[in-house]
mmCIF file of C-alpha atoms in Angstrom:
data_model
loop_
_atom_site.group_PDB
_atom_site.id
_atom_site.type_symbol
_atom_site.label_atom_id
_atom_site.label_comp_id
_atom_site.label_asym_id
_atom_site.label_seq_id
_atom_site.Cartn_x
_atom_site.Cartn_y
_atom_site.Cartn_z
ATOM 1 C CA MET A 1 -35.141 -8.916 67.866
ATOM 2 C CA ALA A 2 -32.065 -8.602 65.643
ATOM 3 C CA ASN A 3 -29.903 -5.536 65.679
ATOM 4 C CA LEU A 4 -31.013 -3.471 62.607
ATOM 5 C CA ARG A 5 -28.063 -1.076 62.658
ATOM 6 C CA SER A 6 -25.419 -1.565 59.979
ATOM 7 C CA LYS A 7 -21.807 -2.222 60.856
ATOM 8 C CA THR A 8 -20.699 1.244 59.708
ATOM 9 C CA SER A 9 -23.164 3.049 61.932
ATOM 10 C CA HIS A 10 -21.576 1.836 65.131
ATOM 11 C CA PRO A 11 -22.120 4.457 67.817
ATOM 12 C CA SER A 12 -18.484 4.425 68.923
ATOM 13 C CA VAL A 13 -17.215 5.490 65.434
ATOM 14 C CA PRO A 14 -17.399 9.282 65.074
ATOM 15 C CA LEU A 15 -19.131 10.719 61.999
ATOM 16 C CA ALA A 16 -15.882 12.216 60.669
ATOM 17 C CA MET A 17 -14.234 8.766 60.517
ATOM 18 C CA ARG A 18 -16.811 7.229 58.176
ATOM 19 C CA GLY A 19 -16.228 7.245 54.372
ATOM 20 C CA PHE A 20 -13.142 7.207 52.175
ATOM 21 C CA THR A 21 -9.940 9.125 52.641
ATOM 22 C CA LEU A 22 -8.432 11.308 49.963
ATOM 23 C CA ILE A 23 -5.568 8.819 49.486
ATOM 24 C CA GLU A 24 -8.003 5.955 48.885
ATOM 25 C CA LEU A 25 -9.894 7.990 46.284
ATOM 26 C CA LEU A 26 -6.640 8.961 44.536
ATOM 27 C CA VAL A 27 -5.511 5.324 44.406
ATOM 28 C CA VAL A 28 -8.811 4.265 42.849
ATOM 29 C CA MET A 29 -8.631 7.092 40.302
ATOM 30 C CA ALA A 30 -5.038 6.131 39.423
ATOM 31 C CA ILE A 31 -6.080 2.519 38.839
ATOM 32 C CA ILE A 32 -8.950 3.623 36.585
ATOM 33 C CA ALA A 33 -6.611 5.927 34.629
ATOM 34 C CA LEU A 34 -4.123 3.085 34.167
ATOM 35 C CA LEU A 35 -6.811 0.739 32.867
ATOM 36 C CA LEU A 36 -8.095 3.393 30.449
ATOM 37 C CA SER A 37 -4.595 4.094 29.143
ATOM 38 C CA ILE A 38 -4.242 0.411 28.302
ATOM 39 C CA ALA A 39 -7.705 -0.038 26.739
ATOM 40 C CA THR A 40 -8.042 3.167 24.679
ATOM 41 C CA PRO A 41 -5.277 2.532 22.088
ATOM 42 C CA ARG A 42 -6.572 -0.988 21.514
ATOM 43 C CA TYR A 43 -10.070 0.353 20.933
ATOM 44 C CA PHE A 44 -9.011 2.926 18.338
ATOM 45 C CA ASN A 45 -6.742 0.389 16.634
ATOM 46 C CA SER A 46 -9.658 -2.024 16.278
ATOM 47 C CA VAL A 47 -11.901 0.721 14.868
ATOM 48 C CA GLU A 48 -9.301 1.550 12.206
ATOM 49 C CA LYS A 49 -8.823 -2.129 11.414
ATOM 50 C CA SER A 50 -12.565 -2.633 10.944
ATOM 51 C CA LYS A 51 -12.843 0.395 8.624
ATOM 52 C CA GLU A 52 -10.114 -1.056 6.431
ATOM 53 C CA ALA A 53 -11.845 -4.436 6.363
ATOM 54 C CA VAL A 54 -15.121 -2.793 5.302
ATOM 55 C CA LEU A 55 -13.283 -0.826 2.598
ATOM 56 C CA ARG A 56 -11.696 -3.979 1.170
ATOM 57 C CA GLN A 57 -15.068 -5.757 1.147
ATOM 58 C CA ASP A 58 -16.835 -2.805 -0.512
ATOM 59 C CA LEU A 59 -14.178 -2.611 -3.224
ATOM 60 C CA SER A 60 -14.454 -6.337 -3.831
ATOM 61 C CA THR A 61 -18.256 -6.163 -4.092
ATOM 62 C CA MET A 62 -18.210 -3.230 -6.502
ATOM 63 C CA ARG A 63 -15.491 -4.793 -8.670
ATOM 64 C CA ASP A 64 -17.540 -7.978 -8.833
ATOM 65 C CA ALA A 65 -20.593 -5.953 -9.913
ATOM 66 C CA ILE A 66 -18.505 -4.196 -12.614
ATOM 67 C CA ASP A 67 -17.361 -7.595 -13.937
ATOM 68 C CA LYS A 68 -20.934 -8.924 -13.996
ATOM 69 C CA TYR A 69 -22.101 -5.787 -15.793
ATOM 70 C CA TYR A 70 -19.378 -6.283 -18.401
ATOM 71 C CA GLY A 71 -20.304 -9.946 -18.799
ATOM 72 C CA ASP A 72 -23.977 -9.129 -19.333
ATOM 73 C CA ASN A 73 -23.629 -6.021 -21.538
ATOM 74 C CA GLY A 74 -20.297 -6.447 -23.324
ATOM 75 C CA LYS A 75 -19.072 -3.074 -22.035
ATOM 76 C CA TYR A 76 -18.276 -1.434 -18.725
ATOM 77 C CA PRO A 77 -20.750 0.927 -17.031
ATOM 78 C CA ASP A 78 -20.478 4.606 -17.904
ATOM 79 C CA THR A 79 -20.819 5.651 -14.255
ATOM 80 C CA LEU A 80 -21.088 3.940 -10.889
ATOM 81 C CA ASP A 81 -24.743 4.976 -10.776
ATOM 82 C CA ASP A 82 -25.399 2.619 -13.722
ATOM 83 C CA LEU A 83 -24.624 -0.296 -11.398
ATOM 84 C CA VAL A 84 -27.405 0.876 -9.085
ATOM 85 C CA SER A 85 -29.946 1.743 -11.787
ATOM 86 C CA LYS A 86 -29.503 -1.652 -13.483
ATOM 87 C CA LYS A 87 -29.767 -3.474 -10.117
ATOM 88 C CA TYR A 88 -26.185 -4.789 -9.915
ATOM 89 C CA LEU A 89 -25.925 -2.985 -6.575
ATOM 90 C CA ARG A 90 -28.725 -1.881 -4.253
ATOM 91 C CA GLN A 91 -26.881 1.341 -3.530
ATOM 92 C CA LEU A 92 -23.376 2.707 -3.760
ATOM 93 C CA PRO A 93 -21.517 1.849 -0.579
ATOM 94 C CA VAL A 94 -20.150 4.617 1.584
ATOM 95 C CA ASP A 95 -16.377 4.799 1.727
ATOM 96 C CA PRO A 96 -15.799 4.080 5.450
ATOM 97 C CA LEU A 97 -12.690 6.235 5.592
ATOM 98 C CA THR A 98 -14.258 9.377 4.099
ATOM 99 C CA ASP A 99 -17.930 8.728 4.988
ATOM 100 C CA SER A 100 -18.996 9.651 1.449
ATOM 101 C CA THR A 101 -20.235 7.864 -1.679
ATOM 102 C CA THR A 102 -18.684 10.460 -3.970
ATOM 103 C CA THR A 103 -15.019 9.906 -3.128
ATOM 104 C CA TRP A 104 -14.555 6.725 -5.134
ATOM 105 C CA SER A 105 -11.739 7.136 -7.650
ATOM 106 C CA VAL A 106 -12.833 5.663 -10.997
ATOM 107 C CA VAL A 107 -10.376 4.101 -13.467
ATOM 108 C CA ALA A 108 -11.538 4.206 -17.096
ATOM 109 C CA PRO A 109 -10.767 1.364 -19.534
ATOM 110 C CA THR A 110 -8.067 1.911 -22.160
ATOM 111 C CA ASP A 111 -10.690 1.778 -24.925
ATOM 112 C CA ALA A 112 -13.157 4.632 -24.369
ATOM 113 C CA GLU A 113 -15.865 2.814 -26.358
ATOM 114 C CA LYS A 114 -15.977 0.066 -23.712
ATOM 115 C CA GLY A 115 -17.538 2.346 -21.087
ATOM 116 C CA GLY A 116 -16.340 4.598 -18.311
ATOM 117 C CA VAL A 117 -15.717 2.448 -15.224
ATOM 118 C CA TYR A 118 -13.116 -0.304 -15.548
ATOM 119 C CA ASP A 119 -11.946 -0.276 -11.917
ATOM 120 C CA LEU A 120 -12.183 1.895 -8.824
ATOM 121 C CA HIS A 121 -10.194 2.781 -5.736
ATOM 122 C CA SER A 122 -10.812 4.605 -2.496
ATOM 123 C CA GLY A 123 -10.414 8.360 -2.612
ATOM 124 C CA ALA A 124 -9.234 8.485 0.990
ATOM 125 C CA PRO A 125 -5.888 10.183 1.615
ATOM 126 C CA GLY A 126 -3.144 8.424 3.517
ATOM 127 C CA ASN A 127 -1.928 4.879 3.949
ATOM 128 C CA GLY A 128 -3.415 1.763 5.436
ATOM 129 C CA ARG A 129 -2.055 -0.246 8.322
ATOM 130 C CA ASP A 130 0.143 -2.182 5.873
ATOM 131 C CA ASN A 131 1.580 1.160 4.685
ATOM 132 C CA THR A 132 0.057 0.956 1.189
ATOM 133 C CA PRO A 133 -1.859 4.031 -0.030
ATOM 134 C CA TYR A 134 -5.639 3.715 0.087
ATOM 135 C CA ALA A 135 -5.733 5.014 -3.488
ATOM 136 C CA SER A 136 -3.986 1.837 -4.697
ATOM 137 C CA TRP A 137 -6.365 -0.664 -3.085
#
């Protein structure tokens, strides 16, 4: 019959000699820490990049809806909620940088009789990765 004992349970190896040493554990922990220090900044950079991409897409979609509203009605919407109530948008998108639908900065047209929403920008403070303020996107 085959020997069923594992290689580490050899009777000549004392119990205290089995397992890992403190140095081996420290080396493994140092390697893991090094890998994490390389991966973490890349992760957070990609999260920020994706938020900016979503913001640009949301602004483009809402500006397109404002233009379609103007083309159909001959005036701009009075509020952003008009785009939702008249089915130009299903819902107001959430600003990915502020996690709110109420932080959009609305630009009114020069002629007040043409409506209330000519353009919009993000209300997020700070600058993007290209160093332009979010409020100017």
